[in-house]
PDB file of C-alpha atoms in Angstrom:
ATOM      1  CA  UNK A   7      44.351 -27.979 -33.318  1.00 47.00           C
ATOM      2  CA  UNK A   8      40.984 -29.079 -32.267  1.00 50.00           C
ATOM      3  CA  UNK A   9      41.198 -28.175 -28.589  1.00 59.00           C
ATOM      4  CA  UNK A  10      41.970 -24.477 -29.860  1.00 75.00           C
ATOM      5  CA  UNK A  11      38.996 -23.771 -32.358  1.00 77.00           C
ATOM      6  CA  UNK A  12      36.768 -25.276 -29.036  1.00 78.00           C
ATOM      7  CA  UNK A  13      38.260 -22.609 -27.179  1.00 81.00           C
ATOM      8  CA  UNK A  14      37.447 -20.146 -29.748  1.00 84.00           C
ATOM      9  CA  UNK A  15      33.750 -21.135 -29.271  1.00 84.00           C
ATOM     10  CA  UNK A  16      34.112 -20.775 -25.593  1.00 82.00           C
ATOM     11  CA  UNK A  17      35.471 -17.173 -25.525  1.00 84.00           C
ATOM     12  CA  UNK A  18      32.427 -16.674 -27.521  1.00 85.00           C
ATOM     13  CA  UNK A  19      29.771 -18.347 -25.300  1.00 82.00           C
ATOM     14  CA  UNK A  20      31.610 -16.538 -22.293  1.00 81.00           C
ATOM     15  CA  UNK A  21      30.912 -13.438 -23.899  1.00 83.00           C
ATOM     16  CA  UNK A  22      27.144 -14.203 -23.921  1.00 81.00           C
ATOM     17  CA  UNK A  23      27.052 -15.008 -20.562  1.00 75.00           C
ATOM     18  CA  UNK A  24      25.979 -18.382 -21.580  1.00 71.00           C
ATOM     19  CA  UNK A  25      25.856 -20.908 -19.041  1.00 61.00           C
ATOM     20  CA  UNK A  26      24.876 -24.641 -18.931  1.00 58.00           C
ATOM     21  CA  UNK A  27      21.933 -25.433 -16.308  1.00 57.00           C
ATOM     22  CA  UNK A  28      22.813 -29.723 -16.076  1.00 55.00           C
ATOM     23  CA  UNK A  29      20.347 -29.616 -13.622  1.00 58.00           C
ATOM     24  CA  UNK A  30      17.545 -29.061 -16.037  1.00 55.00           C
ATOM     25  CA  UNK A  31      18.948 -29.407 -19.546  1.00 48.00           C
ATOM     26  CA  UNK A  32      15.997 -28.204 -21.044  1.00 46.00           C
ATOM     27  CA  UNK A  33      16.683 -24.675 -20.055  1.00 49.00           C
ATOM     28  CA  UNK A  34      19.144 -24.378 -22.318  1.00 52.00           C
ATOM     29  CA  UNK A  35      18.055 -22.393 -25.344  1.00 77.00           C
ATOM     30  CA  UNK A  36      21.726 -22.964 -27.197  1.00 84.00           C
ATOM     31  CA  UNK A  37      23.066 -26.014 -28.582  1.00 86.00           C
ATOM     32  CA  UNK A  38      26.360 -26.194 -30.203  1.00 88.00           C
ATOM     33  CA  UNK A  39      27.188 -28.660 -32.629  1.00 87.00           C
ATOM     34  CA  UNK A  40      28.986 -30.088 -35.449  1.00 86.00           C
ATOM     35  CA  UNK A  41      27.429 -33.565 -37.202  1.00 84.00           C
ATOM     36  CA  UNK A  42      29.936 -35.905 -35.749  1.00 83.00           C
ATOM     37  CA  UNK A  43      31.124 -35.609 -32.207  1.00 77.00           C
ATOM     38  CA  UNK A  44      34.547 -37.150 -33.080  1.00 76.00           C
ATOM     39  CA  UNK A  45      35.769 -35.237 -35.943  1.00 69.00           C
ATOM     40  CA  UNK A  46      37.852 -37.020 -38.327  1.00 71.00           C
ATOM     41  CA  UNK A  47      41.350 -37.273 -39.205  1.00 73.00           C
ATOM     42  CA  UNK A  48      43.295 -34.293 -40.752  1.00 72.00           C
ATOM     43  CA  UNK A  49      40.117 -32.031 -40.676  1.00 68.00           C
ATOM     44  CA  UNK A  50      38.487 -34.028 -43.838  1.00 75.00           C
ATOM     45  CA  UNK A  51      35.000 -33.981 -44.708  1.00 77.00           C
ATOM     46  CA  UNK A  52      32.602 -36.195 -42.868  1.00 83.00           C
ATOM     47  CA  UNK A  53      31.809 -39.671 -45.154  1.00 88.00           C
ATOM     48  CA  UNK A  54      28.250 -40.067 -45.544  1.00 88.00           C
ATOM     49  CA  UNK A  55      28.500 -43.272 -43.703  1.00 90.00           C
ATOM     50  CA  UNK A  56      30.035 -41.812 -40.924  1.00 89.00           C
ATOM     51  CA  UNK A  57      27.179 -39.711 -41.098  1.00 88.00           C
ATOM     52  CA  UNK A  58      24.495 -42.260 -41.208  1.00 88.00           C
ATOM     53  CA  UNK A  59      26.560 -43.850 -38.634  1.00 88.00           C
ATOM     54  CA  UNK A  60      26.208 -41.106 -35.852  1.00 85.00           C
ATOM     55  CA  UNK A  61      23.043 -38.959 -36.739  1.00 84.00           C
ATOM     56  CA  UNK A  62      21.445 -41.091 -34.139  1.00 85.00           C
ATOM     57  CA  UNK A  63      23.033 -39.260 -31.063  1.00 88.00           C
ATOM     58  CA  UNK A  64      22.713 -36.205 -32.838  1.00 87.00           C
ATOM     59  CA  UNK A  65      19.083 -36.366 -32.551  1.00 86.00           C
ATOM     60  CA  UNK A  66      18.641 -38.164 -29.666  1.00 86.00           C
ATOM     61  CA  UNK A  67      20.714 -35.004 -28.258  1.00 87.00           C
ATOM     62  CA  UNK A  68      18.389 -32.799 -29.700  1.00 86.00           C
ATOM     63  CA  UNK A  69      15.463 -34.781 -28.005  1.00 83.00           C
ATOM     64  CA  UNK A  70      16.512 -34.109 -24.906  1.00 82.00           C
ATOM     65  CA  UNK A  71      17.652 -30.468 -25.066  1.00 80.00           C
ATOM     66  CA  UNK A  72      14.913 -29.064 -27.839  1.00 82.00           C
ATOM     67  CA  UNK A  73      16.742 -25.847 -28.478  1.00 84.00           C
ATOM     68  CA  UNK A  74      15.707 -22.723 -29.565  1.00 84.00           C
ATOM     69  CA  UNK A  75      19.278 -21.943 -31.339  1.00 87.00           C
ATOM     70  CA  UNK A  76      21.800 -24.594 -32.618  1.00 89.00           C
ATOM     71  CA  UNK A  77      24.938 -23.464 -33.717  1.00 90.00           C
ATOM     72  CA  UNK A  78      25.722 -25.365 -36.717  1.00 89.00           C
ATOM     73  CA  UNK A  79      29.738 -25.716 -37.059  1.00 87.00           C
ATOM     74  CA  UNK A  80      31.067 -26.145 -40.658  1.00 84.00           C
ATOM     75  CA  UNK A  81      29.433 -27.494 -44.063  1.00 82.00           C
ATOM     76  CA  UNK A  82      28.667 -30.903 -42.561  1.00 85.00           C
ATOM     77  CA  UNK A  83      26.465 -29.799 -40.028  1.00 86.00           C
ATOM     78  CA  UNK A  84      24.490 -27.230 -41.947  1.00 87.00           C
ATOM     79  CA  UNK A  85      24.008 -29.908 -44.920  1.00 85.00           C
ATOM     80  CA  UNK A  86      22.403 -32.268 -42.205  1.00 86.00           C
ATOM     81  CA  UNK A  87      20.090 -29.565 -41.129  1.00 86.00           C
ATOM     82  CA  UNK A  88      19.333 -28.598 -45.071  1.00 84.00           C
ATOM     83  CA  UNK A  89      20.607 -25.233 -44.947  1.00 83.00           C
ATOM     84  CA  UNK A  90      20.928 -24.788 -48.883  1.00 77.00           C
ATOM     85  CA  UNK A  91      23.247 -21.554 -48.522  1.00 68.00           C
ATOM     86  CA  UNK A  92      27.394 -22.100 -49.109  1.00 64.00           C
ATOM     87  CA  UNK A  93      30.294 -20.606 -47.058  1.00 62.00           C
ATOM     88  CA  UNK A  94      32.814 -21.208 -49.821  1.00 51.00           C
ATOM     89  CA  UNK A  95      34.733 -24.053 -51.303  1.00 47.00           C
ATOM     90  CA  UNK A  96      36.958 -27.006 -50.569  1.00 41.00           C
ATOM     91  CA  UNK A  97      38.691 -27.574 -46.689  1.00 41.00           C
ATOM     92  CA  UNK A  98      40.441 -23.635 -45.943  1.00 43.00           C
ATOM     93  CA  UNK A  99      37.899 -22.104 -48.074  1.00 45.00           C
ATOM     94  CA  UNK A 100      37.106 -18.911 -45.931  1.00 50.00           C
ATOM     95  CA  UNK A 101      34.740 -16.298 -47.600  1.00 51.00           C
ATOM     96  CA  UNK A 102      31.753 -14.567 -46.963  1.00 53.00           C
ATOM     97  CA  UNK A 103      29.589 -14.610 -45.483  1.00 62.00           C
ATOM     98  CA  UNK A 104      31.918 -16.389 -42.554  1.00 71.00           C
ATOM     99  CA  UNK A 105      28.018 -16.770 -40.834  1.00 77.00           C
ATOM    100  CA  UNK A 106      24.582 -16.874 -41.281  1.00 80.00           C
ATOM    101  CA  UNK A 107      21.098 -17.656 -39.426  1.00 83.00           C
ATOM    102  CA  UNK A 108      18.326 -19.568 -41.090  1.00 84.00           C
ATOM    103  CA  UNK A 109      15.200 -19.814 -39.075  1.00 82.00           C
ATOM    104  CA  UNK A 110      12.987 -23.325 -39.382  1.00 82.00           C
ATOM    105  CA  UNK A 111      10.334 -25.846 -37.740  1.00 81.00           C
ATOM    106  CA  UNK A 112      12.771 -28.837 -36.442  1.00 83.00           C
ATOM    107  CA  UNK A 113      10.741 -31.862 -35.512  1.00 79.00           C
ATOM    108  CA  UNK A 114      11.276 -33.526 -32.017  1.00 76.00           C
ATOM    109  CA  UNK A 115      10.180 -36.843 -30.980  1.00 70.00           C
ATOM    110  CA  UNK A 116       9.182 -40.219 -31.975  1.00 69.00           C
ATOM    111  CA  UNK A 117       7.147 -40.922 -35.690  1.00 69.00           C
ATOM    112  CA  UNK A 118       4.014 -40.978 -33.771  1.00 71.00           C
ATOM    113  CA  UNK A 119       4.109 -37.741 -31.561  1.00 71.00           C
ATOM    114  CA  UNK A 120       6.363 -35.333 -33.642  1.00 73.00           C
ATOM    115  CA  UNK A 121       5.985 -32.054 -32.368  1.00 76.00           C
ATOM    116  CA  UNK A 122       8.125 -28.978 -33.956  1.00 77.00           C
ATOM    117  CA  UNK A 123       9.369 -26.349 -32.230  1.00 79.00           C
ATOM    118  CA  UNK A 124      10.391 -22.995 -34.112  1.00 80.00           C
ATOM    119  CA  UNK A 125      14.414 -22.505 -34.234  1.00 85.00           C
ATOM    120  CA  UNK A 126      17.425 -20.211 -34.914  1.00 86.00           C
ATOM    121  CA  UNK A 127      19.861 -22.597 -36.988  1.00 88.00           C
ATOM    122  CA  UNK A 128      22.958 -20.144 -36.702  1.00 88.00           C
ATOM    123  CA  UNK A 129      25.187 -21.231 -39.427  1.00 87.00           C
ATOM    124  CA  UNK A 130      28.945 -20.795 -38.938  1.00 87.00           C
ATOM    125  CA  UNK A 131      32.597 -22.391 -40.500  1.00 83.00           C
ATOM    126  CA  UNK A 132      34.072 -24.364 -38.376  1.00 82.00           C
ATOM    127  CA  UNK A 133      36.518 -22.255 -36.408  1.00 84.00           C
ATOM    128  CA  UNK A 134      39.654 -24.443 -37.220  1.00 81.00           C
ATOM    129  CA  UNK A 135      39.184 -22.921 -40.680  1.00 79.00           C
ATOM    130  CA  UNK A 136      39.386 -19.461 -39.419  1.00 80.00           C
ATOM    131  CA  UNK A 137      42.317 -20.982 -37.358  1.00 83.00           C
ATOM    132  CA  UNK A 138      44.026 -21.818 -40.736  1.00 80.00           C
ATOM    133  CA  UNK A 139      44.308 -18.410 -42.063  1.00 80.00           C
ATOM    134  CA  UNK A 140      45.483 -16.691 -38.886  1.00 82.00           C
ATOM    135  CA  UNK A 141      45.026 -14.606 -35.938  1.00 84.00           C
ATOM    136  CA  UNK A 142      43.377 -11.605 -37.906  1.00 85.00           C
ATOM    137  CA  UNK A 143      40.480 -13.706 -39.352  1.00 84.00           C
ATOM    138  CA  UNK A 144      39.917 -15.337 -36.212  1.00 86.00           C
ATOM    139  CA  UNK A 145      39.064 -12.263 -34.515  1.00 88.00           C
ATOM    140  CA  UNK A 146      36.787 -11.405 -37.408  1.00 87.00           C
ATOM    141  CA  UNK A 147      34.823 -14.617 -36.930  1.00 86.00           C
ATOM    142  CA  UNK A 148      34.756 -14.229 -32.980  1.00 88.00           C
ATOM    143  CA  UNK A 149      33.043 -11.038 -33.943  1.00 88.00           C
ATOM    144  CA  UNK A 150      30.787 -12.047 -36.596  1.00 86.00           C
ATOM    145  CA  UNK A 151      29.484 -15.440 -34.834  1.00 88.00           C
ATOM    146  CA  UNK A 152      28.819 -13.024 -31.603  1.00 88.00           C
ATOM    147  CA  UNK A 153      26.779 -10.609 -33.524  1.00 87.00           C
ATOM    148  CA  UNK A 154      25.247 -13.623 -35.281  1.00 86.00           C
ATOM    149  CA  UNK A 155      23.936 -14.889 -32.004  1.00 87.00           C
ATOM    150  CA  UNK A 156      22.991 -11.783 -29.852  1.00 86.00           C
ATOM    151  CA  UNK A 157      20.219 -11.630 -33.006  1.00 86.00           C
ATOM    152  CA  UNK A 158      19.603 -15.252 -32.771  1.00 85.00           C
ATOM    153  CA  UNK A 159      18.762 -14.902 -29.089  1.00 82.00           C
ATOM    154  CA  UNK A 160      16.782 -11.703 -29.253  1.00 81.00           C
ATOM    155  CA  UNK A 161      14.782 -12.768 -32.030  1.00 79.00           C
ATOM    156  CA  UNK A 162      14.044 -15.826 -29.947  1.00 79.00           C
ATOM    157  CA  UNK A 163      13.520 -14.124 -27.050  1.00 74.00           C
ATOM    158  CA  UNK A 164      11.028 -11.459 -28.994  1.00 71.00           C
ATOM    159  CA  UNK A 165       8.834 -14.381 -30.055  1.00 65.00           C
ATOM    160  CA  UNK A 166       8.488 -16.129 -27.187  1.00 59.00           C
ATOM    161  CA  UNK A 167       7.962 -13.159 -25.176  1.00 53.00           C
ATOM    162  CA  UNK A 168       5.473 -11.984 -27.150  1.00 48.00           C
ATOM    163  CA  UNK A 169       3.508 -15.685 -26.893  1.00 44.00           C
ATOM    164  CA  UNK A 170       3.169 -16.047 -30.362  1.00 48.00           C
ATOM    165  CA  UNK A 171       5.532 -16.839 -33.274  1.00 53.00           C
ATOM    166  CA  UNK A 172       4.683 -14.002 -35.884  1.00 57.00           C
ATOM    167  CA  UNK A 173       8.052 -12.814 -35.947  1.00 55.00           C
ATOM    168  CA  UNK A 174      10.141 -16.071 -36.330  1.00 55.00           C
ATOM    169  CA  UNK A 175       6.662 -17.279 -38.823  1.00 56.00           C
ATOM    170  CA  UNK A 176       7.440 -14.159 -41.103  1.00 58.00           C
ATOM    171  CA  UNK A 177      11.599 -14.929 -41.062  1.00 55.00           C
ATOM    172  CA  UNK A 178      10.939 -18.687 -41.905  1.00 50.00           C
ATOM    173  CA  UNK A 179       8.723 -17.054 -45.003  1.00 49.00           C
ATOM    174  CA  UNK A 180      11.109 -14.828 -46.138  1.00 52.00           C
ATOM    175  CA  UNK A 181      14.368 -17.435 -46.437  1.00 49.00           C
TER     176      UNK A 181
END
């Protein structure tokens, strides 16, 4: 069930503390997505054309928000960002590592005023596959995306505190 792997995300972002400012959306340093916003039918892979289809929001999204951390939820998502690492095979693969985070330049804006902005791609499965194997794994991957994140954020948080990018500079060189 869809509505439960959300919920799994939200026990999650409640555990950070994280909270949505709509006032000013460009407070928020988190972004949570998958590819698509309406996943498809009997948890299949997204088509490519489906893909091609929606990317447009996706980045219009991303436009607006400029993140310093996107969750990335399953394979689809972290192909469209071209995160080269693999969480396992076929749908209800589960194996390590369950996450990961990738640091990288994303480029916001139109052709003629790119800018890029450095940021924490944290790269997860999607919890319904977690959901799939039962209760036991589920709390594993609650665990690992938390720990996943608190690094995401104070890595972040280091380098922008700091007012330089050194330290996100020298994890983008090491990947």
């Amino acid at each position: 069930n869809l509505r439960d792997s959300g919920m799994i995300i939200f026990r999650i972002l409640e555990k950070l503390d994280y909270r949505i400012d709509f006032k000013n959306p460009n407070k928020c340093n988190l972004f949570v997505t998958n590819v698509l916003h309406c996943h498809p039918l009997n948890n299949r892979p997204s088509t490519s054309a489906e893909i091609r289809n929606c990317h447009n929001f996706l980045e219009q999204e991303l436009e607006i928000v400029k993140p310093s951390i996107i969750l990335l939820l399953g394979n689809d998502a972290k192909n469209w960002f071209g995160v080269k690492s693999t969480f396992g095979e076929g749908v209800g693969a589960f194996s390590s590592p369950l996450c990961y985070i990738r640091y990288r330049k994303i480029k916001y804006g139109k052709p003629e005023n790119k800018t890029y902005k450095f940021t924490a791609l944290v790269c997860a499965q999607h919890p319904a596959s977690a959901m799939r194997i039962g209760p036991n794994i589920v709390k594993k991957y609650e665990q690992i995306l938390l720990i996943n994140l608190k690094k995401a954020i104070k890595t972040m948080a280091l380098g922008n505190s700091i007012g330089n990018k050194n330290t996100i500079e020298n994890k983008i060189h090491r990947e």
